[in-house]
Coordinates of C-alpha atoms and ligand atoms in Angstrom, one line a residue:
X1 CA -3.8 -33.9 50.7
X2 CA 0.2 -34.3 49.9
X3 CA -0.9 -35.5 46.5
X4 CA -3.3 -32.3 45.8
X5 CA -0.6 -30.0 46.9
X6 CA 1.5 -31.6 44.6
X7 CA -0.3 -31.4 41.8
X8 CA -1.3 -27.9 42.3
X9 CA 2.5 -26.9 42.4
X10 CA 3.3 -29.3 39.2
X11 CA 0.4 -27.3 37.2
X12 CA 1.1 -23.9 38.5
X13 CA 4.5 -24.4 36.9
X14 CA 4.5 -26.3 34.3
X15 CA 1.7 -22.6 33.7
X16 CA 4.4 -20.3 35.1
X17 CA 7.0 -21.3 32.7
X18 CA 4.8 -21.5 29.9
X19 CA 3.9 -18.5 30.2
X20 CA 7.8 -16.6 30.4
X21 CA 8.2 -19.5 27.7
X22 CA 6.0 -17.4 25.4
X23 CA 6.8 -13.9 27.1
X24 CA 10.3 -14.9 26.2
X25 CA 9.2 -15.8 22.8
X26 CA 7.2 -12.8 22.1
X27 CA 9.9 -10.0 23.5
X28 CA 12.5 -12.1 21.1
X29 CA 9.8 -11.8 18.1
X30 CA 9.8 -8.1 18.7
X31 CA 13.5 -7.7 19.0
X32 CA 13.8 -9.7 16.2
X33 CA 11.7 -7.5 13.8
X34 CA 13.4 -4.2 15.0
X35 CA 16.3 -5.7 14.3
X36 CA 16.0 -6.9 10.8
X37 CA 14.4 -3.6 10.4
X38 CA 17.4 -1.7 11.0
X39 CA 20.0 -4.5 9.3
X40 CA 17.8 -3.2 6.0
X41 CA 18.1 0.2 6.8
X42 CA 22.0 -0.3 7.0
X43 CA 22.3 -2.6 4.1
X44 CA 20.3 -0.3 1.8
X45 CA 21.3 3.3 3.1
X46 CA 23.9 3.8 0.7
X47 CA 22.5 2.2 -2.9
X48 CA 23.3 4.3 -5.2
X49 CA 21.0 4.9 -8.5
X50 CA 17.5 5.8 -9.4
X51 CA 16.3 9.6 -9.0
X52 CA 13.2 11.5 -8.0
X53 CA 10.4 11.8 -10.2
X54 CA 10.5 14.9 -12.0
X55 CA 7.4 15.0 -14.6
X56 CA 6.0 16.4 -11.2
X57 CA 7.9 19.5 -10.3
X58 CA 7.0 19.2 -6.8
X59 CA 8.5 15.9 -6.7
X60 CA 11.9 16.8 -8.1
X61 CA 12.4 19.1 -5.2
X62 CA 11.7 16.4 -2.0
X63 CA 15.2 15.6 -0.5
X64 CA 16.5 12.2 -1.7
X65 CA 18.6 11.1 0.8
X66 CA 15.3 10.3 2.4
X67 CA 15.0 6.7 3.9
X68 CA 12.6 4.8 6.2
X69 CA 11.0 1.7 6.7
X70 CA 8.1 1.1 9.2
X71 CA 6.2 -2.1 9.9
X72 CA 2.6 -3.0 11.2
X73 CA 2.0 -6.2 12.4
X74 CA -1.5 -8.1 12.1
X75 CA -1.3 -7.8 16.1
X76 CA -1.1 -4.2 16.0
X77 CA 2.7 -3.6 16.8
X78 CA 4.5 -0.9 15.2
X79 CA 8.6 -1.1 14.3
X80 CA 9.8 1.9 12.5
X81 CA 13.7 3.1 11.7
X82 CA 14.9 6.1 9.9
X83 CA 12.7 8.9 8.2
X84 CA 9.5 7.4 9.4
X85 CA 7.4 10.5 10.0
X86 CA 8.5 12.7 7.0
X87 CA 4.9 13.3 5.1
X88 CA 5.5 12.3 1.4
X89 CA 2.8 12.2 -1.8
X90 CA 1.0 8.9 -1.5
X91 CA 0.6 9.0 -5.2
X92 CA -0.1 5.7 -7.1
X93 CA -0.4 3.7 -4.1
X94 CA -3.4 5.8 -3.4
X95 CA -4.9 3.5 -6.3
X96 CA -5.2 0.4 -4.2
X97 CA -7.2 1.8 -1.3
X98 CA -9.8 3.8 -4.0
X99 CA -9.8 0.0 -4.9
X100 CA -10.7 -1.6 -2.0
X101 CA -13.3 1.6 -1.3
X102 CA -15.1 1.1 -4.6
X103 CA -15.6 -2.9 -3.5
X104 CA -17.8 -1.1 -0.5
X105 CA -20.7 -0.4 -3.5
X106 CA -19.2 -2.0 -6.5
X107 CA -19.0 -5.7 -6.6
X108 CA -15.6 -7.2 -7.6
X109 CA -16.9 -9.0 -10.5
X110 CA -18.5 -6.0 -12.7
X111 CA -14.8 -4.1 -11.7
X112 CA -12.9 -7.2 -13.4
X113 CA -15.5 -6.7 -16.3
X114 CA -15.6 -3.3 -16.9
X115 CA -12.1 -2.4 -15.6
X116 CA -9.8 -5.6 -15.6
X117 CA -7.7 -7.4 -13.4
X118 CA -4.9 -8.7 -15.6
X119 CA -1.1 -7.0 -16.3
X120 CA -0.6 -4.5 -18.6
X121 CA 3.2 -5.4 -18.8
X122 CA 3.4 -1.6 -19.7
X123 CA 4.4 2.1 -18.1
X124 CA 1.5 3.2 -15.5
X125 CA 0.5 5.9 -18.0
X126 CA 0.5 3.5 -21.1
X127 CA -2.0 4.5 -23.5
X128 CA -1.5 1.6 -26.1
X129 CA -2.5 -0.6 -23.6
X130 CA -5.8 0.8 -23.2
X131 CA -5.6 0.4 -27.1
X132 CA -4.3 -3.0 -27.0
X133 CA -6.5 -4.3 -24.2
X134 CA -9.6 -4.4 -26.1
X135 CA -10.2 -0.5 -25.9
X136 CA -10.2 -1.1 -21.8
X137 CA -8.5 0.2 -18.9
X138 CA -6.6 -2.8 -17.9
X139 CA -6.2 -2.8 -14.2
X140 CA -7.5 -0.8 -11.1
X141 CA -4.1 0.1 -10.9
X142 CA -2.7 2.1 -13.7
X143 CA -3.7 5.7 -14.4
X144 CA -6.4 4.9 -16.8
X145 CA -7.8 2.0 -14.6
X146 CA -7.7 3.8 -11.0
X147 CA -9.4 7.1 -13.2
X148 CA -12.0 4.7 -14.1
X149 CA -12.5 3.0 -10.7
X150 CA -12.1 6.9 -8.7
X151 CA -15.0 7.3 -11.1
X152 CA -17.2 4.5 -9.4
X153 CA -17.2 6.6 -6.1
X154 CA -20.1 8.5 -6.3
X155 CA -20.9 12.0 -4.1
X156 CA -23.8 14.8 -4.1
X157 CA -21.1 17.1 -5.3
X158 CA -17.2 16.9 -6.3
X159 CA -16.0 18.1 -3.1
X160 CA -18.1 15.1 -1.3
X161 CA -17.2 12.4 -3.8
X162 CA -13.2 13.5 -3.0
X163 CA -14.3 13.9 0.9
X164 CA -15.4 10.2 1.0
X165 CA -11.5 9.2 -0.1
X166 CA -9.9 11.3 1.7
X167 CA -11.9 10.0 5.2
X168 CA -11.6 6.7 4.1
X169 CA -8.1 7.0 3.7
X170 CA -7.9 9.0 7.0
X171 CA -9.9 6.0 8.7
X172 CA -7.2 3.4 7.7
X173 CA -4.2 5.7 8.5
X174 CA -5.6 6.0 12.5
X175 CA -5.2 9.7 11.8
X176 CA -6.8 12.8 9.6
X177 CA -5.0 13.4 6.7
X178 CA -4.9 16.3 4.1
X179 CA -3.9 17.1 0.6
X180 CA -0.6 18.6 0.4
X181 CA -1.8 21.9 -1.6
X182 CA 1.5 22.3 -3.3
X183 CA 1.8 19.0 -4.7
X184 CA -1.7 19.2 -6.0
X185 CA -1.0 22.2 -8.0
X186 CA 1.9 20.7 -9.1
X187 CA 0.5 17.9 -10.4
X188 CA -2.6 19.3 -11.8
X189 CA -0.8 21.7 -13.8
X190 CA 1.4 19.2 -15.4
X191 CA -1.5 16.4 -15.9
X192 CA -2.7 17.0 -19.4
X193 CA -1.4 13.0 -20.6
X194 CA -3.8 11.8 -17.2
X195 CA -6.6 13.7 -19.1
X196 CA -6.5 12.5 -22.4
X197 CA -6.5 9.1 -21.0
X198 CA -9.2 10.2 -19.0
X199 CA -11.0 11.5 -22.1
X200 CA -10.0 8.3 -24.3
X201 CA -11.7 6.1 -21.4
X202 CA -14.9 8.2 -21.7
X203 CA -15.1 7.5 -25.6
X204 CA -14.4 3.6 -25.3
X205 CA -17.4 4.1 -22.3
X206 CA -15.4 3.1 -19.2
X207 CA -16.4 6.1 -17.4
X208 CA -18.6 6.5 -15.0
X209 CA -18.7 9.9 -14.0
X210 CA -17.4 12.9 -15.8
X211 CA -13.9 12.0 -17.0
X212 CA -11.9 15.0 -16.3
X213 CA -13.5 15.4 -12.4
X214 CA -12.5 12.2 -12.3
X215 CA -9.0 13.1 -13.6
X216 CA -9.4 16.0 -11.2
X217 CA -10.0 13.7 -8.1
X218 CA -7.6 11.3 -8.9
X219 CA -5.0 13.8 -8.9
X220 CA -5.7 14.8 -5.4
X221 CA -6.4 11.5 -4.3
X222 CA -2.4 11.0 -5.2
X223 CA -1.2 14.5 -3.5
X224 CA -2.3 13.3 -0.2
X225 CA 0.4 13.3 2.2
X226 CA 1.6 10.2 4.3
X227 CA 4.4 9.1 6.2
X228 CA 5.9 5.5 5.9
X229 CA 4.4 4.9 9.1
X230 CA 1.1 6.2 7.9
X231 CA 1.1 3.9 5.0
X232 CA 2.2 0.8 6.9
X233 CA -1.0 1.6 8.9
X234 CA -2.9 1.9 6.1
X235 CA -2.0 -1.3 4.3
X236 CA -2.0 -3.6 7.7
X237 CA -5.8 -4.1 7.0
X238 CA -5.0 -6.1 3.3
X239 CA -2.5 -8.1 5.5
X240 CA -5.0 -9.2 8.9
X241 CA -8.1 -10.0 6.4
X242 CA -9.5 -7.0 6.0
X243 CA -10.0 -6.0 10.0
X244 CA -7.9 -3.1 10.8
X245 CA -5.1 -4.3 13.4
X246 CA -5.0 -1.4 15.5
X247 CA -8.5 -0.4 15.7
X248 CA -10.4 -3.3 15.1
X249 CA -12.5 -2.0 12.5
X250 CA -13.4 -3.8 9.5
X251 CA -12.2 -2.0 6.6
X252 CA -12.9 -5.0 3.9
X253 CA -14.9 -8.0 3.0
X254 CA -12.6 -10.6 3.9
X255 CA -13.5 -12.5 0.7
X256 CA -12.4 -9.7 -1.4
X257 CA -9.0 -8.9 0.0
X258 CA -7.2 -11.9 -2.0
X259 CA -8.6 -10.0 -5.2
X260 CA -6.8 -6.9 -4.0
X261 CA -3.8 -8.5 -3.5
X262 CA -3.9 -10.4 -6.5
X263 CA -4.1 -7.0 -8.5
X264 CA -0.9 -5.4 -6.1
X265 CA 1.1 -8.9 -7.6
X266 CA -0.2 -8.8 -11.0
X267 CA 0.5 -4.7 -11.2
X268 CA 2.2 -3.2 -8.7
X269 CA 5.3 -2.2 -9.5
X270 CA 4.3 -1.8 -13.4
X271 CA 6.2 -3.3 -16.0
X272 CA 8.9 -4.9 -13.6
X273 CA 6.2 -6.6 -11.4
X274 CA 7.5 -9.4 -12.8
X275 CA 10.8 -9.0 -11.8
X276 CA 9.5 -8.1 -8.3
X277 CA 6.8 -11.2 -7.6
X278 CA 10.2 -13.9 -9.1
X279 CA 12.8 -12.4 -6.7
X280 CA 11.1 -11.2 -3.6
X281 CA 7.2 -12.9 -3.9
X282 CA 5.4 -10.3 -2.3
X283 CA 2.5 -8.4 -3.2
X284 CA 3.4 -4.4 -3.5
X285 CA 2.3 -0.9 -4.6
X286 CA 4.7 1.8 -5.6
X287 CA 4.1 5.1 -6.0
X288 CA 6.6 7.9 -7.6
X289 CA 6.3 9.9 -4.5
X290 CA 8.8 7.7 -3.2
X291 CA 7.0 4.4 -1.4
X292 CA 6.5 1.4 -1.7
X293 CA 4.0 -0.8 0.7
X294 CA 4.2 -4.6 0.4
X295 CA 1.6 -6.8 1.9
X296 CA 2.6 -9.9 3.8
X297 CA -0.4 -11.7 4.4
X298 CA -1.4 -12.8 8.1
X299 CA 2.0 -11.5 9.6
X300 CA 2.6 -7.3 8.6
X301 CA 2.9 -4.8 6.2
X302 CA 6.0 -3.2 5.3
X303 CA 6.0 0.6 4.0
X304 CA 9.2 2.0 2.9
X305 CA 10.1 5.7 1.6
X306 CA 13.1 7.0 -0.4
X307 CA 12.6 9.0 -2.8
X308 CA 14.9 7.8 -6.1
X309 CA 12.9 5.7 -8.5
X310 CA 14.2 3.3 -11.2
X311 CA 12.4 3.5 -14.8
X312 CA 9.5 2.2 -14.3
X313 CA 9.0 4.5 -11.4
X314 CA 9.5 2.4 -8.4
X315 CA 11.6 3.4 -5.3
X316 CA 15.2 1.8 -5.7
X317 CA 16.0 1.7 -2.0
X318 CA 12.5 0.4 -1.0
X319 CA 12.7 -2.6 -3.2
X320 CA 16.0 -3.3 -1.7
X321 CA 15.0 -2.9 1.8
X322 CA 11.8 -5.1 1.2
X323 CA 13.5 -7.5 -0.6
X324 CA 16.1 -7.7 2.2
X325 CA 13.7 -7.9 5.0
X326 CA 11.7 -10.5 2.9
X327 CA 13.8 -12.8 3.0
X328 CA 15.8 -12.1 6.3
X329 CA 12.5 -12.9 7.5
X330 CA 11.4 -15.9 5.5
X331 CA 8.2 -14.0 3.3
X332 CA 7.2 -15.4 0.0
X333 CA 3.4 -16.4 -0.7
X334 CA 4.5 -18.5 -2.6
X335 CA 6.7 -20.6 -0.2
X336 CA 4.6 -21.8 2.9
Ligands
LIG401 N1 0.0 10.9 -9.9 C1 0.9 10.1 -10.6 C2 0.5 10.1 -12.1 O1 -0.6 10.0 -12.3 C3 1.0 8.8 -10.0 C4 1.9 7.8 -10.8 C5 2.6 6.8 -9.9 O2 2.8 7.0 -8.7 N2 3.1 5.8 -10.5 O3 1.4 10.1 -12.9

Protein backbone atom coordinates (compact mmCIF):
# COMPACT_ATOMS: atom_id res chain seq x y z
CA UNK A 1 0.00 0.00 0.00
CA UNK A 2 3.14 2.26 1.18
CA UNK A 3 4.76 1.08 -2.02
CA UNK A 4 1.58 2.24 -4.40
CA UNK A 5 1.45 5.50 -2.70
CA UNK A 6 4.90 5.92 -3.44
CA UNK A 7 4.89 5.32 -6.69
CA UNK A 8 1.86 7.36 -7.43
CA UNK A 9 3.79 10.41 -5.83
CA UNK A 10 7.13 9.50 -7.77
CA UNK A 11 5.05 9.54 -11.17
CA UNK A 12 2.88 12.42 -10.46
CA UNK A 13 6.09 14.36 -10.21
CA UNK A 14 8.44 13.25 -12.13
CA UNK A 15 4.71 14.52 -14.67
CA UNK A 16 4.44 17.72 -12.66
CA UNK A 17 7.85 18.86 -13.42
CA UNK A 18 7.89 17.74 -16.73
CA UNK A 19 5.30 19.53 -17.50
CA UNK A 20 6.66 23.35 -15.95
CA UNK A 21 9.90 21.74 -17.57
CA UNK A 22 8.26 22.29 -21.07
CA UNK A 23 5.93 25.28 -19.87
CA UNK A 24 9.23 26.77 -18.92
CA UNK A 25 10.67 25.81 -22.12
CA UNK A 26 7.87 27.07 -24.32
CA UNK A 27 7.37 30.68 -22.44
CA UNK A 28 11.39 30.91 -22.93
CA UNK A 29 10.83 30.00 -26.83
CA UNK A 30 8.37 32.77 -27.03
CA UNK A 31 10.43 35.32 -25.21
CA UNK A 32 13.08 34.27 -27.08
CA UNK A 33 11.54 35.05 -30.61
CA UNK A 34 10.16 38.54 -29.43
CA UNK A 35 13.20 39.20 -28.46
CA UNK A 36 15.38 38.58 -31.45
CA UNK A 37 12.57 40.23 -33.13
CA UNK A 38 13.10 43.48 -31.65
CA UNK A 39 17.24 43.10 -31.39
CA UNK A 40 16.58 43.18 -35.58
CA UNK A 41 14.45 45.91 -35.41
CA UNK A 42 17.19 47.87 -33.39
CA UNK A 43 20.11 46.68 -35.32
CA UNK A 44 18.47 47.51 -38.65
CA UNK A 45 16.40 50.77 -37.83
CA UNK A 46 18.93 53.07 -38.87
CA UNK A 47 20.65 51.49 -42.29
CA UNK A 48 20.93 53.91 -44.37
CA UNK A 49 20.64 53.39 -48.39
CA UNK A 50 18.26 52.09 -50.87
CA UNK A 51 14.98 54.29 -51.81
CA UNK A 52 11.38 53.72 -52.71
CA UNK A 53 10.37 52.51 -55.91
CA UNK A 54 9.38 55.27 -58.09
CA UNK A 55 8.53 53.82 -61.79
CA UNK A 56 5.19 53.59 -59.67
CA UNK A 57 4.21 57.05 -58.68
CA UNK A 58 2.17 55.78 -55.91
CA UNK A 59 5.02 54.07 -54.50
CA UNK A 60 7.38 57.04 -54.39
CA UNK A 61 5.02 58.77 -52.07
CA UNK A 62 4.70 55.82 -49.10
CA UNK A 63 6.72 57.10 -46.12
CA UNK A 64 10.21 55.47 -45.90
CA UNK A 65 11.05 55.49 -42.53
CA UNK A 66 8.61 52.61 -42.50
CA UNK A 67 9.85 49.42 -40.58
CA UNK A 68 8.33 46.20 -39.28
CA UNK A 69 8.91 42.71 -38.88
CA UNK A 70 6.19 40.17 -37.86
CA UNK A 71 6.56 36.44 -37.48
CA UNK A 72 4.09 33.37 -37.74
CA UNK A 73 5.07 30.32 -36.37
CA UNK A 74 4.02 26.69 -37.79
CA UNK A 75 2.12 26.55 -34.30
CA UNK A 76 0.18 29.48 -35.00
CA UNK A 77 1.93 32.16 -32.66
CA UNK A 78 2.26 35.64 -33.86
CA UNK A 79 5.47 38.10 -32.79
CA UNK A 80 5.27 41.33 -34.39
CA UNK A 81 7.47 44.84 -33.60
CA UNK A 82 7.31 48.08 -35.25
CA UNK A 83 5.03 49.23 -38.23
CA UNK A 84 3.19 45.90 -38.33
CA UNK A 85 -0.25 46.97 -39.36
CA UNK A 86 0.58 49.73 -41.90
CA UNK A 87 -1.28 48.28 -45.35
CA UNK A 88 1.45 48.34 -48.12
CA UNK A 89 1.26 47.04 -52.02
CA UNK A 90 1.86 43.35 -51.99
CA UNK A 91 3.24 43.69 -55.35
CA UNK A 92 5.65 40.88 -56.68
CA UNK A 93 5.27 38.79 -53.77
CA UNK A 94 1.76 38.53 -54.92
CA UNK A 95 3.50 36.15 -57.66
CA UNK A 96 4.15 33.23 -55.39
CA UNK A 97 0.63 32.79 -53.99
CA UNK A 98 -0.92 33.11 -57.91
CA UNK A 99 1.69 30.23 -57.95
CA UNK A 100 0.72 28.03 -55.47
CA UNK A 101 -3.18 28.85 -56.61
CA UNK A 102 -2.58 27.80 -60.26
CA UNK A 103 -1.00 24.28 -58.71
CA UNK A 104 -4.93 23.84 -57.43
CA UNK A 105 -5.89 23.10 -61.46
CA UNK A 106 -2.45 23.15 -63.11
CA UNK A 107 -0.12 20.37 -62.33
CA UNK A 108 3.46 21.46 -61.42
CA UNK A 109 5.03 19.68 -64.20
CA UNK A 110 3.24 21.30 -67.38
CA UNK A 111 4.04 24.90 -65.25
CA UNK A 112 7.87 23.89 -65.36
CA UNK A 113 7.24 23.10 -69.14
CA UNK A 114 5.48 25.77 -70.38
CA UNK A 115 6.60 28.47 -67.82
CA UNK A 116 10.03 27.30 -66.15
CA UNK A 117 11.46 26.90 -62.97
CA UNK A 118 15.06 27.97 -63.38
CA UNK A 119 16.84 31.68 -62.71
CA UNK A 120 16.78 34.19 -64.91
CA UNK A 121 19.95 35.91 -63.28
CA UNK A 122 18.18 39.11 -64.66
CA UNK A 123 15.84 42.36 -63.60
CA UNK A 124 12.12 41.14 -62.78
CA UNK A 125 11.00 42.97 -65.97
CA UNK A 126 13.91 41.52 -68.21
CA UNK A 127 12.84 41.06 -71.66
CA UNK A 128 16.05 39.46 -73.15
CA UNK A 129 15.56 36.85 -70.97
CA UNK A 130 12.34 35.83 -72.33
CA UNK A 131 14.56 36.20 -75.60
CA UNK A 132 17.36 34.30 -74.22
CA UNK A 133 15.41 31.52 -72.47
CA UNK A 134 14.36 29.81 -75.54
CA UNK A 135 11.54 32.44 -76.34
CA UNK A 136 10.00 31.43 -72.65
CA UNK A 137 8.99 33.09 -69.67
CA UNK A 138 11.50 31.72 -67.33
CA UNK A 139 10.02 31.56 -63.89
CA UNK A 140 6.56 31.82 -62.22
CA UNK A 141 8.16 34.66 -60.63
CA UNK A 142 9.16 37.45 -62.90
CA UNK A 143 6.75 39.66 -64.71
CA UNK A 144 6.52 37.78 -67.86
CA UNK A 145 6.31 34.34 -65.93
CA UNK A 146 3.60 35.33 -63.08
CA UNK A 147 1.60 37.11 -66.43
CA UNK A 148 1.72 33.85 -67.85
CA UNK A 149 0.84 31.74 -64.84
CA UNK A 150 -2.09 34.72 -63.64
CA UNK A 151 -3.14 33.56 -67.08
CA UNK A 152 -3.69 29.82 -66.00
CA UNK A 153 -6.53 31.01 -63.54
CA UNK A 154 -9.49 30.75 -65.40
CA UNK A 155 -13.12 32.72 -64.54
CA UNK A 156 -16.67 33.07 -66.37
CA UNK A 157 -15.74 36.69 -66.63
CA UNK A 158 -12.59 39.11 -65.73
CA UNK A 159 -13.97 40.27 -62.70
CA UNK A 160 -14.46 36.45 -61.41
CA UNK A 161 -11.03 35.28 -62.71
CA UNK A 162 -9.51 38.42 -60.44
CA UNK A 163 -12.20 37.50 -57.58
CA UNK A 164 -10.79 34.01 -57.30
CA UNK A 165 -7.14 35.69 -56.34
CA UNK A 166 -8.16 38.08 -54.45
CA UNK A 167 -10.31 35.39 -51.96
CA UNK A 168 -7.70 33.18 -52.15
CA UNK A 169 -5.35 35.55 -51.02
CA UNK A 170 -7.98 36.81 -48.47
CA UNK A 171 -8.21 33.04 -47.26
CA UNK A 172 -4.52 32.80 -46.40
CA UNK A 173 -4.23 36.31 -44.86
CA UNK A 174 -7.23 35.10 -42.05
CA UNK A 175 -8.82 38.35 -43.20
CA UNK A 176 -10.70 40.08 -46.44
CA UNK A 177 -8.51 42.05 -48.27
CA UNK A 178 -8.99 44.68 -51.10
CA UNK A 179 -7.11 46.45 -53.89
CA UNK A 180 -5.85 49.59 -52.86
CA UNK A 181 -7.60 51.76 -55.76
CA UNK A 182 -4.90 54.38 -55.93
CA UNK A 183 -2.14 52.16 -56.35
CA UNK A 184 -3.94 50.27 -59.08
CA UNK A 185 -4.28 53.34 -61.08
CA UNK A 186 -1.01 54.09 -60.55
CA UNK A 187 0.41 51.24 -61.69
CA UNK A 188 -1.89 50.62 -64.61
CA UNK A 189 -1.15 53.89 -65.99
CA UNK A 190 2.46 53.46 -65.94
CA UNK A 191 2.49 49.59 -67.11
CA UNK A 192 3.00 49.83 -70.85
CA UNK A 193 6.77 47.60 -70.49
CA UNK A 194 4.32 44.82 -68.40
CA UNK A 195 2.25 44.84 -71.61
CA UNK A 196 4.57 44.42 -74.25
CA UNK A 197 5.92 41.50 -72.32
CA UNK A 198 2.56 40.41 -72.00
CA UNK A 199 2.06 40.75 -75.80
CA UNK A 200 5.65 39.24 -76.62
CA UNK A 201 4.54 36.07 -74.39
CA UNK A 202 1.29 35.75 -76.53
CA UNK A 203 3.46 35.65 -79.86
CA UNK A 204 6.06 33.00 -78.46
CA UNK A 205 2.38 31.12 -77.33
CA UNK A 206 2.85 31.15 -73.51
CA UNK A 207 -0.39 32.67 -73.01
CA UNK A 208 -3.24 31.30 -71.97
CA UNK A 209 -5.82 33.76 -71.75
CA UNK A 210 -5.86 37.06 -73.39
CA UNK A 211 -2.47 38.67 -72.74
CA UNK A 212 -3.33 42.17 -71.78
CA UNK A 213 -6.42 41.01 -69.19
CA UNK A 214 -3.84 39.07 -68.03
CA UNK A 215 -1.52 42.13 -67.71
CA UNK A 216 -4.61 43.79 -66.40
CA UNK A 217 -5.12 41.18 -63.53
CA UNK A 218 -1.73 41.00 -62.67
CA UNK A 219 -1.50 44.50 -61.98
CA UNK A 220 -4.18 44.42 -59.49
CA UNK A 221 -3.17 41.24 -58.17
CA UNK A 222 0.17 43.35 -57.12
CA UNK A 223 -1.96 46.57 -55.75
CA UNK A 224 -3.48 44.57 -53.16
CA UNK A 225 -2.86 45.94 -49.81
CA UNK A 226 -1.14 43.96 -46.86
CA UNK A 227 0.45 44.54 -43.69
CA UNK A 228 3.67 42.72 -42.62
CA UNK A 229 1.53 40.90 -40.41
CA UNK A 230 -0.78 40.03 -43.13
CA UNK A 231 1.88 38.59 -45.21
CA UNK A 232 3.56 36.64 -42.47
CA UNK A 233 0.05 35.01 -42.28
CA UNK A 234 -0.07 34.47 -45.60
CA UNK A 235 3.30 32.76 -46.18
CA UNK A 236 3.07 30.50 -42.76
CA UNK A 237 1.21 27.87 -44.97
CA UNK A 238 4.67 27.34 -47.40
CA UNK A 239 6.47 27.01 -44.02
CA UNK A 240 3.93 24.13 -41.93
CA UNK A 241 3.49 21.91 -45.31
CA UNK A 242 1.00 23.47 -46.88
CA UNK A 243 -1.82 23.47 -43.82
CA UNK A 244 -2.47 26.89 -42.75
CA UNK A 245 -1.16 27.31 -38.99
CA UNK A 246 -3.84 29.34 -37.68
CA UNK A 247 -6.83 27.96 -39.27
CA UNK A 248 -6.03 24.66 -40.06
CA UNK A 249 -7.05 24.68 -43.51
CA UNK A 250 -5.07 23.18 -46.19
CA UNK A 251 -3.98 25.66 -48.52
CA UNK A 252 -1.42 23.25 -50.65
CA UNK A 253 -0.60 19.80 -51.70
CA UNK A 254 2.14 19.08 -49.38
CA UNK A 255 4.07 17.49 -52.26
CA UNK A 256 4.12 20.56 -54.10
CA UNK A 257 5.27 23.14 -51.48
CA UNK A 258 9.13 22.15 -51.95
CA UNK A 259 8.60 23.30 -55.73
CA UNK A 260 7.36 26.56 -54.47
CA UNK A 261 10.01 27.14 -52.38
CA UNK A 262 12.46 25.97 -54.65
CA UNK A 263 11.33 28.77 -57.17
CA UNK A 264 11.30 31.70 -53.95
CA UNK A 265 15.39 30.34 -53.74
CA UNK A 266 16.12 30.08 -57.27
CA UNK A 267 14.18 33.78 -57.93
CA UNK A 268 13.19 35.65 -55.32
CA UNK A 269 15.03 38.38 -54.87
CA UNK A 270 15.95 38.64 -58.81
CA UNK A 271 19.28 38.95 -59.88
CA UNK A 272 20.88 39.03 -56.29
CA UNK A 273 19.16 35.81 -55.26
CA UNK A 274 22.32 34.56 -55.35
CA UNK A 275 23.79 36.78 -53.06
CA UNK A 276 20.81 36.22 -50.77
CA UNK A 277 20.52 32.06 -50.71
CA UNK A 278 24.98 32.24 -50.03
CA UNK A 279 24.74 34.66 -47.09
CA UNK A 280 21.44 34.17 -45.36
CA UNK A 281 20.03 30.51 -46.97
CA UNK A 282 16.63 31.18 -46.91
CA UNK A 283 14.00 31.01 -49.38
CA UNK A 284 12.28 34.70 -50.02
CA UNK A 285 10.03 36.94 -52.18
CA UNK A 286 10.48 40.63 -52.49
CA UNK A 287 8.25 42.93 -53.73
CA UNK A 288 9.04 46.81 -54.59
CA UNK A 289 6.13 47.79 -52.45
CA UNK A 290 8.49 47.46 -49.71
CA UNK A 291 8.44 43.51 -48.32
CA UNK A 292 10.03 40.83 -48.18
CA UNK A 293 8.59 37.34 -46.80
CA UNK A 294 11.17 34.53 -46.14
CA UNK A 295 10.05 31.02 -45.55
CA UNK A 296 11.64 28.93 -42.90
CA UNK A 297 10.45 25.60 -43.33
CA UNK A 298 8.80 23.71 -40.34
CA UNK A 299 9.51 26.55 -37.80
CA UNK A 300 7.89 30.31 -39.17
CA UNK A 301 7.71 32.80 -41.64
CA UNK A 302 9.23 36.07 -41.35
CA UNK A 303 7.53 39.23 -43.31
CA UNK A 304 9.28 42.38 -43.10
CA UNK A 305 8.34 46.05 -44.58
CA UNK A 306 10.45 49.14 -45.19
CA UNK A 307 10.01 50.66 -47.90
CA UNK A 308 13.82 51.63 -49.56
CA UNK A 309 14.83 49.02 -52.13
CA UNK A 310 18.37 48.39 -53.41
CA UNK A 311 18.75 47.95 -57.42
CA UNK A 312 17.39 45.05 -58.06
CA UNK A 313 14.37 46.12 -56.22
CA UNK A 314 14.56 44.39 -52.87
CA UNK A 315 13.87 46.04 -49.45
CA UNK A 316 17.40 47.06 -47.92
CA UNK A 317 16.21 47.02 -44.28
CA UNK A 318 14.26 43.71 -44.73
CA UNK A 319 17.22 41.78 -45.97
CA UNK A 320 19.06 43.11 -43.02
CA UNK A 321 16.54 42.28 -40.53
CA UNK A 322 16.05 38.70 -42.01
CA UNK A 323 19.45 38.08 -42.32
CA UNK A 324 19.96 39.18 -38.74
CA UNK A 325 17.19 37.16 -37.35
CA UNK A 326 18.40 34.21 -39.56
CA UNK A 327 21.11 33.72 -38.08
CA UNK A 328 20.47 35.04 -34.41
CA UNK A 329 18.19 32.21 -34.70
CA UNK A 330 20.23 29.45 -36.33
CA UNK A 331 18.03 29.26 -39.97
CA UNK A 332 19.70 27.98 -43.12
CA UNK A 333 18.10 24.97 -45.19
CA UNK A 334 21.02 24.27 -45.96
CA UNK A 335 22.54 23.68 -42.48
CA UNK A 336 20.49 21.00 -40.45
N1 LIG B 1 3.91 45.43 -60.11
C1 LIG B 1 5.34 45.49 -60.16
C2 LIG B 1 5.80 45.39 -61.61
O1 LIG B 1 5.17 44.69 -62.37
C3 LIG B 1 5.95 44.40 -59.34
C4 LIG B 1 7.45 44.35 -59.40
C5 LIG B 1 8.10 43.85 -58.15
O2 LIG B 1 7.53 43.92 -57.04
N2 LIG B 1 9.32 43.42 -58.23
O3 LIG B 1 6.74 46.00 -61.99
Amino acid sequence: MKNQIFKTLLVSGIFLSHAFFLYGQNAQEKDNIQKVLEEAWNDTKSVAGGKNADYIPYLANVPSGLFGIVTVTTDGKIYKTGNSDYEFGIESISKVFVLALAMQTVHPDTIQKNIGVNATGMPFNSVIAIELEGKSPVSPIVNAGAMATNSLIKGETREEQFDKILKYFSKIANRPLHVISELYQSEAATNMHNRAIAMLLASYGHMWADPLDACDSYTKQCSVGITAEDLAMMGSFLANGGIHPVTKERILKEEYVPKVLAVMSMEGLYQNTGDWMYTVGLPAKSGVGGGILAIVPGKMAIAVFAPPLDEAGNSVKAQKAIAFMAKKLGFNIYQP
